[in-house]
Amino acid sequence: MTAKLLSRYPWVSTPMIVAAPMRVMSGPKLATAVSHAGGLGFIGPGVKTQDVQGDLEEAAALITKARVPSVFNASPSANALLPVGVGFQLWGDDINIAAATIEKFKPCAAWLYAPSDGQKGLDEWSRRIRQASPQTQIWIQIGTVTEAKQLSKSADKPDVVVVQGAESGGHGRASDGIGLLTLLPEVADVLASSQIPLLAAGGIADGRGVVAALGLGASGVAMGTRFLATPEARISRGYQNEVLRASDGAANTTRTLLYNHLRGTFGWPAGYSPRTIINKSYVEHQAGTPFEELKKRHDEAAKMGDQGWGPEGRLATYAGASVGLIHELKRAEDIVRDVQKDALQRIQSLSVQ
């Protein structure tokens, strides 16, 4: 299945490294840089669905300017597609705008996540995207075995399934999720007969995580938090500094909807909650400070620029449990190549032993 997956993206080198479609923060520069390095970059959902149109237009211009990647154009079956993907949060995105955007720009993959109506929503989005751009691959992200079972019964199965463990940053399963070590093998067993390649996500930040994921049955990995610490990410430096500073993700991150609500974001389907680095907003929330007061303090912190983040800050710092493995700012291209090199060396070392 790994060979099958890589054949669809001829510029990608092994092991497959994917930059996850983090909302707003994964923009055209990050996505194209990752694809240029031999990975697959995804543009994240925008504040509004129509924002993705501008992002794909910019990505297309960057690819044309840099001739990224040249090997992509050698594939007759895919030469009309952009070598970047795009992600959508189904509960909040507009299917009509999304389909029209994909039809116009033809990204190589569409990553679908968090429908408000379960498998029915995933099926509807999949059909609409396939009608708009038949060559665009459908990626669906799940975080539970139950979702895998529902997916296995679907008449419109995806091309790739992303299995997100509870270690992940961003919005994951709040109460019924579990770590990748257990989740991915069980999902692989459920979907074994479908022959759908699996991508591992959640807590992966270096070559060690890649090797572990491959051993669990994944055909590649998706990383989000690691790519926050890049100059290409659309992220405030204060936020970035906090990702670099934080350690011990088990103690210093938590899943909570508090920061969503402080930022005015409502509407996520039941069962989803983001992982964030703990700061004063959460500490005071746990101590019983009323939401109205927390909101007032949060909005004041938002005027402080980079000082609004950090242990004494109050702004949302969505990040995965892998923060303790991220110590330096690095170009996205270097991350892809360094992680691939590290993983291959570790695989070779294991085979020698």
Short mmCIF file of C-alpha atoms in Angstrom, two decimals:
data_model
loop_
_atom_site.label_atom_id
_atom_site.label_comp_id
_atom_site.label_asym_id
_atom_site.label_seq_id
_atom_site.Cartn_x
_atom_site.Cartn_y
_atom_site.Cartn_z
CA MET A 1 0.00 0.00 0.00
CA THR A 2 2.95 2.32 0.56
CA ALA A 3 4.06 1.87 -3.05
CA LYS A 4 0.48 2.44 -4.18
CA LEU A 5 0.33 5.67 -2.19
CA LEU A 6 3.66 7.02 -3.39
CA SER A 7 2.76 6.30 -7.03
CA ARG A 8 -0.01 8.90 -6.75
CA TYR A 9 2.44 11.60 -5.71
CA PRO A 10 5.55 11.02 -7.85
CA TRP A 11 7.57 13.87 -6.35
CA VAL A 12 7.30 12.44 -2.81
CA SER A 13 10.30 10.59 -1.41
CA THR A 14 10.15 7.89 1.22
CA PRO A 15 9.25 7.75 4.03
CA MET A 16 6.28 9.97 3.23
CA ILE A 17 6.16 13.14 5.34
CA VAL A 18 2.95 15.18 5.21
CA ALA A 19 2.40 18.65 6.64
CA ALA A 20 -1.07 18.60 8.18
CA PRO A 21 -3.66 21.24 7.16
CA MET A 22 -3.61 23.33 10.33
CA ARG A 23 -6.37 25.94 10.18
CA VAL A 24 -5.00 29.29 8.93
CA MET A 25 -1.46 28.43 10.08
CA SER A 26 -0.73 26.07 7.16
CA GLY A 27 -0.60 28.46 4.22
CA PRO A 28 0.79 28.37 0.66
CA LYS A 29 4.41 28.98 1.65
CA LEU A 30 4.48 26.09 4.11
CA ALA A 31 2.62 23.68 1.83
CA THR A 32 4.76 24.36 -1.25
CA ALA A 33 8.00 24.22 0.76
CA VAL A 34 7.11 20.77 2.09
CA SER A 35 6.19 19.46 -1.36
CA HIS A 36 9.37 20.96 -2.82
CA ALA A 37 11.41 18.97 -0.31
CA GLY A 38 9.84 15.65 -1.27
CA GLY A 39 6.93 15.66 1.15
CA LEU A 40 3.30 16.60 0.67
CA GLY A 41 2.12 19.94 2.02
CA PHE A 42 -1.49 20.77 2.80
CA ILE A 43 -3.07 24.19 2.99
CA GLY A 44 -5.33 24.43 6.02
CA PRO A 45 -8.91 25.68 6.21
CA GLY A 46 -9.32 29.44 6.31
CA VAL A 47 -11.48 31.56 8.59
CA LYS A 48 -13.98 31.38 5.71
CA THR A 49 -14.11 28.70 3.01
CA GLN A 50 -13.50 31.28 0.28
CA ASP A 51 -10.12 32.11 1.86
CA VAL A 52 -8.81 28.85 0.40
CA GLN A 53 -9.25 30.24 -3.11
CA GLY A 54 -6.64 32.93 -2.49
CA ASP A 55 -4.32 30.41 -0.82
CA LEU A 56 -4.47 28.00 -3.76
CA GLU A 57 -3.95 30.83 -6.20
CA GLU A 58 -0.83 31.88 -4.28
CA ALA A 59 0.37 28.27 -4.11
CA ALA A 60 -0.05 27.90 -7.87
CA ALA A 61 2.02 31.05 -8.41
CA LEU A 62 4.75 29.82 -6.06
CA ILE A 63 4.89 26.47 -7.83
CA THR A 64 5.10 28.11 -11.25
CA LYS A 65 7.80 30.52 -10.08
CA ALA A 66 9.94 27.85 -8.46
CA ARG A 67 9.06 25.08 -10.93
CA VAL A 68 8.06 22.94 -7.94
CA PRO A 69 8.48 20.06 -8.24
CA SER A 70 9.85 19.24 -11.68
CA VAL A 71 9.30 15.48 -11.34
CA PHE A 72 5.59 16.14 -10.83
CA ASN A 73 5.23 17.25 -14.43
CA ALA A 74 6.63 13.92 -15.61
CA SER A 75 3.49 12.11 -14.49
CA PRO A 76 0.90 12.14 -17.32
CA SER A 77 -1.88 11.03 -14.99
CA ALA A 78 -1.36 13.89 -12.59
CA ASN A 79 0.14 16.75 -14.58
CA ALA A 80 -3.00 18.88 -14.24
CA LEU A 81 -2.95 18.77 -10.45
CA LEU A 82 -1.23 21.08 -8.00
CA PRO A 83 1.38 19.26 -5.90
CA VAL A 84 -0.26 20.48 -2.69
CA GLY A 85 -3.39 19.42 -0.88
CA VAL A 86 -6.11 21.40 0.87
CA GLY A 87 -8.02 20.69 4.07
CA PHE A 88 -11.60 21.36 5.12
CA GLN A 89 -13.40 21.25 8.45
CA LEU A 90 -16.74 19.98 7.22
CA TRP A 91 -18.86 21.26 10.08
CA GLY A 92 -17.99 24.85 9.24
CA ASP A 93 -16.95 24.91 5.58
CA ASP A 94 -19.23 25.50 2.59
CA ILE A 95 -19.37 22.46 0.30
CA ASN A 96 -20.36 24.49 -2.77
CA ILE A 97 -17.47 26.95 -2.43
CA ALA A 98 -15.06 24.11 -1.66
CA ALA A 99 -16.11 22.08 -4.72
CA ALA A 100 -15.87 25.10 -7.02
CA THR A 101 -12.41 25.93 -5.66
CA ILE A 102 -11.16 22.38 -6.15
CA GLU A 103 -12.58 22.27 -9.67
CA LYS A 104 -10.71 25.46 -10.56
CA PHE A 105 -7.31 24.79 -8.96
CA LYS A 106 -7.25 20.96 -8.81
CA PRO A 107 -5.11 20.30 -5.74
CA CYS A 108 -3.74 16.77 -5.64
CA ALA A 109 -5.64 15.90 -2.44
CA ALA A 110 -8.51 17.10 -0.27
CA TRP A 111 -8.32 16.33 3.46
CA LEU A 112 -11.80 16.04 5.04
CA TYR A 113 -12.44 16.22 8.77
CA ALA A 114 -15.07 16.70 11.46
CA PRO A 115 -18.47 16.49 9.75
CA SER A 116 -21.45 17.52 11.84
CA ASP A 117 -23.45 14.56 10.49
CA GLY A 118 -20.88 11.78 10.64
CA GLN A 119 -20.26 9.40 7.75
CA LYS A 120 -23.16 10.89 5.78
CA GLY A 121 -21.32 14.20 5.59
CA LEU A 122 -18.05 12.57 4.59
CA ASP A 123 -19.80 10.67 1.80
CA GLU A 124 -21.49 13.81 0.48
CA TRP A 125 -18.27 15.83 0.44
CA SER A 126 -16.39 12.95 -1.19
CA ARG A 127 -18.92 12.69 -4.00
CA ARG A 128 -18.96 16.41 -4.66
CA ILE A 129 -15.18 16.65 -4.79
CA ARG A 130 -14.84 13.63 -7.09
CA GLN A 131 -17.37 15.21 -9.43
CA ALA A 132 -15.48 18.51 -9.38
CA SER A 133 -12.01 16.99 -9.85
CA PRO A 134 -11.90 13.20 -10.36
CA GLN A 135 -8.10 13.03 -10.02
CA THR A 136 -8.02 14.82 -6.66
CA GLN A 137 -7.47 12.21 -3.98
CA ILE A 138 -9.83 12.09 -1.01
CA TRP A 139 -8.19 11.94 2.43
CA ILE A 140 -10.36 11.40 5.50
CA GLN A 141 -9.14 11.88 9.06
CA ILE A 142 -10.51 9.72 11.87
CA GLY A 143 -9.65 9.33 15.53
CA THR A 144 -11.61 6.28 16.71
CA VAL A 145 -12.17 2.65 15.80
CA THR A 146 -15.91 3.37 15.54
CA GLU A 147 -15.23 5.86 12.74
CA ALA A 148 -13.09 3.26 10.98
CA LYS A 149 -15.93 0.74 11.13
CA GLN A 150 -18.39 3.27 9.71
CA LEU A 151 -15.92 4.14 6.97
CA SER A 152 -15.48 0.48 6.05
CA LYS A 153 -19.21 0.28 5.24
CA SER A 154 -19.24 3.37 3.05
CA ALA A 155 -19.94 3.01 -0.66
CA ASP A 156 -17.61 5.92 -1.41
CA LYS A 157 -14.37 5.02 0.32
CA PRO A 158 -11.47 7.50 0.49
CA ASP A 159 -8.08 7.13 -1.14
CA VAL A 160 -6.23 7.69 2.16
CA VAL A 161 -7.24 7.49 5.81
CA VAL A 162 -5.39 9.64 8.34
CA VAL A 163 -5.44 8.03 11.79
CA GLN A 164 -5.09 10.71 14.47
CA GLY A 165 -3.99 9.64 17.94
CA ALA A 166 -4.90 11.46 21.14
CA GLU A 167 -1.38 12.97 21.30
CA SER A 168 -2.21 15.32 18.45
CA GLY A 169 -2.56 19.08 18.61
CA GLY A 170 -5.55 20.88 17.23
CA HIS A 171 -8.98 19.32 17.41
CA GLY A 172 -9.01 15.64 18.25
CA ARG A 173 -11.37 13.27 19.97
CA ALA A 174 -12.03 14.56 23.47
CA SER A 175 -13.41 11.56 25.33
CA ASP A 176 -13.26 8.52 23.05
CA GLY A 177 -9.79 8.99 21.57
CA ILE A 178 -6.74 6.94 22.42
CA GLY A 179 -3.02 7.03 21.73
CA LEU A 180 -1.64 6.17 18.30
CA LEU A 181 0.22 3.09 19.55
CA THR A 182 -3.06 1.27 20.13
CA LEU A 183 -5.36 3.09 17.74
CA LEU A 184 -3.50 2.64 14.46
CA PRO A 185 -3.09 -1.17 14.56
CA GLU A 186 -6.75 -1.66 15.45
CA VAL A 187 -7.87 0.67 12.66
CA ALA A 188 -5.53 -1.20 10.30
CA ASP A 189 -7.25 -4.46 11.22
CA VAL A 190 -10.70 -2.96 10.64
CA LEU A 191 -9.74 -1.55 7.23
CA ALA A 192 -7.43 -4.39 6.13
CA SER A 193 -9.71 -5.66 3.37
CA SER A 194 -10.22 -2.19 1.90
CA GLN A 195 -6.55 -1.81 0.96
CA ILE A 196 -6.65 1.91 1.84
CA PRO A 197 -3.25 3.36 2.80
CA LEU A 198 -3.09 4.73 6.35
CA LEU A 199 -1.24 7.84 7.48
CA ALA A 200 -0.29 8.21 11.15
CA ALA A 201 -0.82 11.51 12.97
CA GLY A 202 -0.39 12.59 16.56
CA GLY A 203 2.80 13.09 18.57
CA ILE A 204 5.22 12.59 15.66
CA ALA A 205 8.02 15.14 15.43
CA ASP A 206 11.18 13.30 14.38
CA GLY A 207 12.55 10.17 12.73
CA ARG A 208 11.88 8.04 15.80
CA GLY A 209 8.16 8.75 15.53
CA VAL A 210 8.20 7.97 11.82
CA VAL A 211 9.83 4.57 12.35
CA ALA A 212 7.35 3.75 15.11
CA ALA A 213 4.41 4.71 12.88
CA LEU A 214 5.68 2.60 10.00
CA GLY A 215 6.06 -0.31 12.38
CA LEU A 216 2.44 0.09 13.43
CA GLY A 217 1.30 -0.27 9.83
CA ALA A 218 1.26 3.29 8.50
CA SER A 219 2.37 4.13 4.96
CA GLY A 220 3.59 7.57 6.03
CA VAL A 221 3.09 10.22 8.69
CA ALA A 222 1.44 13.60 9.06
CA MET A 223 3.02 16.21 11.31
CA GLY A 224 1.41 19.45 12.44
CA THR A 225 3.06 20.82 15.57
CA ARG A 226 6.59 20.31 14.22
CA PHE A 227 5.83 22.58 11.28
CA LEU A 228 4.64 25.37 13.57
CA ALA A 229 8.32 26.00 14.33
CA THR A 230 9.16 27.06 10.78
CA PRO A 231 9.54 30.47 9.15
CA GLU A 232 6.96 29.42 6.53
CA ALA A 233 4.13 28.88 9.02
CA ARG A 234 1.51 31.62 9.33
CA ILE A 235 1.98 32.04 13.04
CA SER A 236 2.88 34.82 15.48
CA ARG A 237 6.40 34.72 16.85
CA GLY A 238 5.06 34.71 20.42
CA TYR A 239 3.08 31.56 19.63
CA GLN A 240 6.13 30.03 17.97
CA ASN A 241 8.36 30.83 20.94
CA GLU A 242 5.92 29.05 23.23
CA VAL A 243 6.01 25.90 21.07
CA LEU A 244 9.81 25.97 21.32
CA ARG A 245 9.78 26.65 25.07
CA ALA A 246 7.21 24.09 26.21
CA SER A 247 8.16 20.60 27.33
CA ASP A 248 6.54 17.58 28.98
CA GLY A 249 3.40 17.56 26.87
CA ALA A 250 1.61 15.24 29.28
CA ALA A 251 1.80 17.84 32.04
CA ASN A 252 1.81 21.09 30.12
CA THR A 253 -0.84 20.52 27.44
CA THR A 254 -4.51 19.67 27.78
CA ARG A 255 -7.66 19.26 25.70
CA THR A 256 -10.16 22.02 26.34
CA LEU A 257 -12.71 24.10 24.45
CA LEU A 258 -11.95 27.12 26.64
CA TYR A 259 -9.64 28.84 24.15
CA ASN A 260 -12.08 28.27 21.29
CA HIS A 261 -14.75 30.08 23.25
CA LEU A 262 -12.41 32.86 24.34
CA ARG A 263 -11.64 33.43 20.66
CA GLY A 264 -15.33 33.33 19.72
CA THR A 265 -15.21 29.97 17.95
CA PHE A 266 -18.30 27.83 18.49
CA GLY A 267 -20.00 25.07 16.54
CA TRP A 268 -17.57 22.14 16.61
CA PRO A 269 -19.44 18.81 16.68
CA ALA A 270 -19.71 17.07 20.01
CA GLY A 271 -16.69 14.93 20.81
CA TYR A 272 -13.99 17.22 19.41
CA SER A 273 -11.65 19.36 21.47
CA PRO A 274 -8.25 20.97 20.75
CA ARG A 275 -5.04 20.30 22.64
CA THR A 276 -3.34 23.47 23.86
CA ILE A 277 -0.35 24.51 25.93
CA ILE A 278 -1.56 25.51 29.38
CA ASN A 279 -1.30 29.17 30.39
CA LYS A 280 -3.02 31.58 32.78
CA SER A 281 -6.39 31.43 31.04
CA TYR A 282 -6.69 27.72 31.72
CA VAL A 283 -5.20 27.88 35.21
CA GLU A 284 -7.66 30.59 36.25
CA HIS A 285 -10.52 28.74 34.54
CA GLN A 286 -9.72 25.67 36.64
CA ALA A 287 -9.62 27.88 39.74
CA GLY A 288 -13.17 29.04 39.08
CA THR A 289 -12.72 32.46 37.47
CA PRO A 290 -15.96 33.36 35.61
CA PHE A 291 -15.83 33.12 31.82
CA GLU A 292 -16.75 36.78 31.37
CA GLU A 293 -13.69 37.83 33.35
CA LEU A 294 -11.46 35.38 31.51
CA LYS A 295 -12.75 36.74 28.20
CA LYS A 296 -11.98 40.31 29.29
CA ARG A 297 -8.42 39.35 30.29
CA HIS A 298 -7.94 37.34 27.10
CA ASP A 299 -8.98 40.24 24.89
CA GLU A 300 -6.62 42.56 26.74
CA ALA A 301 -3.78 40.06 26.21
CA ALA A 302 -4.60 39.96 22.50
CA LYS A 303 -3.53 43.60 22.30
CA MET A 304 -0.11 42.79 23.73
CA GLY A 305 1.33 41.19 20.60
CA ASP A 306 3.83 38.42 21.24
CA GLN A 307 3.58 38.97 24.99
CA GLY A 308 0.09 37.48 24.90
CA TRP A 309 1.57 33.98 24.73
CA GLY A 310 3.70 32.08 27.22
CA PRO A 311 3.06 30.62 30.71
CA GLU A 312 1.89 34.03 31.92
CA GLY A 313 0.00 34.71 28.70
CA ARG A 314 -3.63 34.05 27.90
CA LEU A 315 -3.88 33.38 24.18
CA ALA A 316 -4.62 30.02 22.55
CA THR A 317 -1.50 27.96 21.82
CA TYR A 318 -2.83 24.89 20.03
CA ALA A 319 -0.08 22.27 19.96
CA GLY A 320 0.39 18.54 20.31
CA ALA A 321 1.99 16.50 23.07
CA SER A 322 5.21 16.40 21.00
CA VAL A 323 6.18 19.96 22.05
CA GLY A 324 8.95 18.59 24.26
CA LEU A 325 10.69 17.24 21.15
CA ILE A 326 10.78 20.59 19.31
CA HIS A 327 13.70 22.81 20.26
CA GLU A 328 14.58 24.94 17.27
CA LEU A 329 13.16 26.97 14.43
CA LYS A 330 13.94 25.23 11.16
CA ARG A 331 13.01 25.65 7.50
CA ALA A 332 10.18 23.37 6.43
CA GLU A 333 12.31 21.84 3.67
CA ASP A 334 15.04 21.00 6.17
CA ILE A 335 12.54 19.36 8.51
CA VAL A 336 11.28 17.07 5.75
CA ARG A 337 14.74 16.05 4.62
CA ASP A 338 16.19 15.70 8.13
CA VAL A 339 13.28 13.61 9.42
CA GLN A 340 13.40 11.36 6.36
CA LYS A 341 17.16 10.91 6.70
CA ASP A 342 16.89 10.17 10.43
CA ALA A 343 14.11 7.64 9.88
CA LEU A 344 15.99 5.80 7.12
CA GLN A 345 19.14 5.62 9.22
CA ARG A 346 17.19 4.16 12.14
CA ILE A 347 15.50 1.62 9.87
CA GLN A 348 18.87 0.59 8.47
CA SER A 349 20.28 0.29 11.97
CA LEU A 350 17.41 -1.97 13.03
CA SER A 351 17.85 -4.19 9.98
CA VAL A 352 21.57 -4.59 10.71
CA GLN A 353 20.85 -5.63 14.27
#
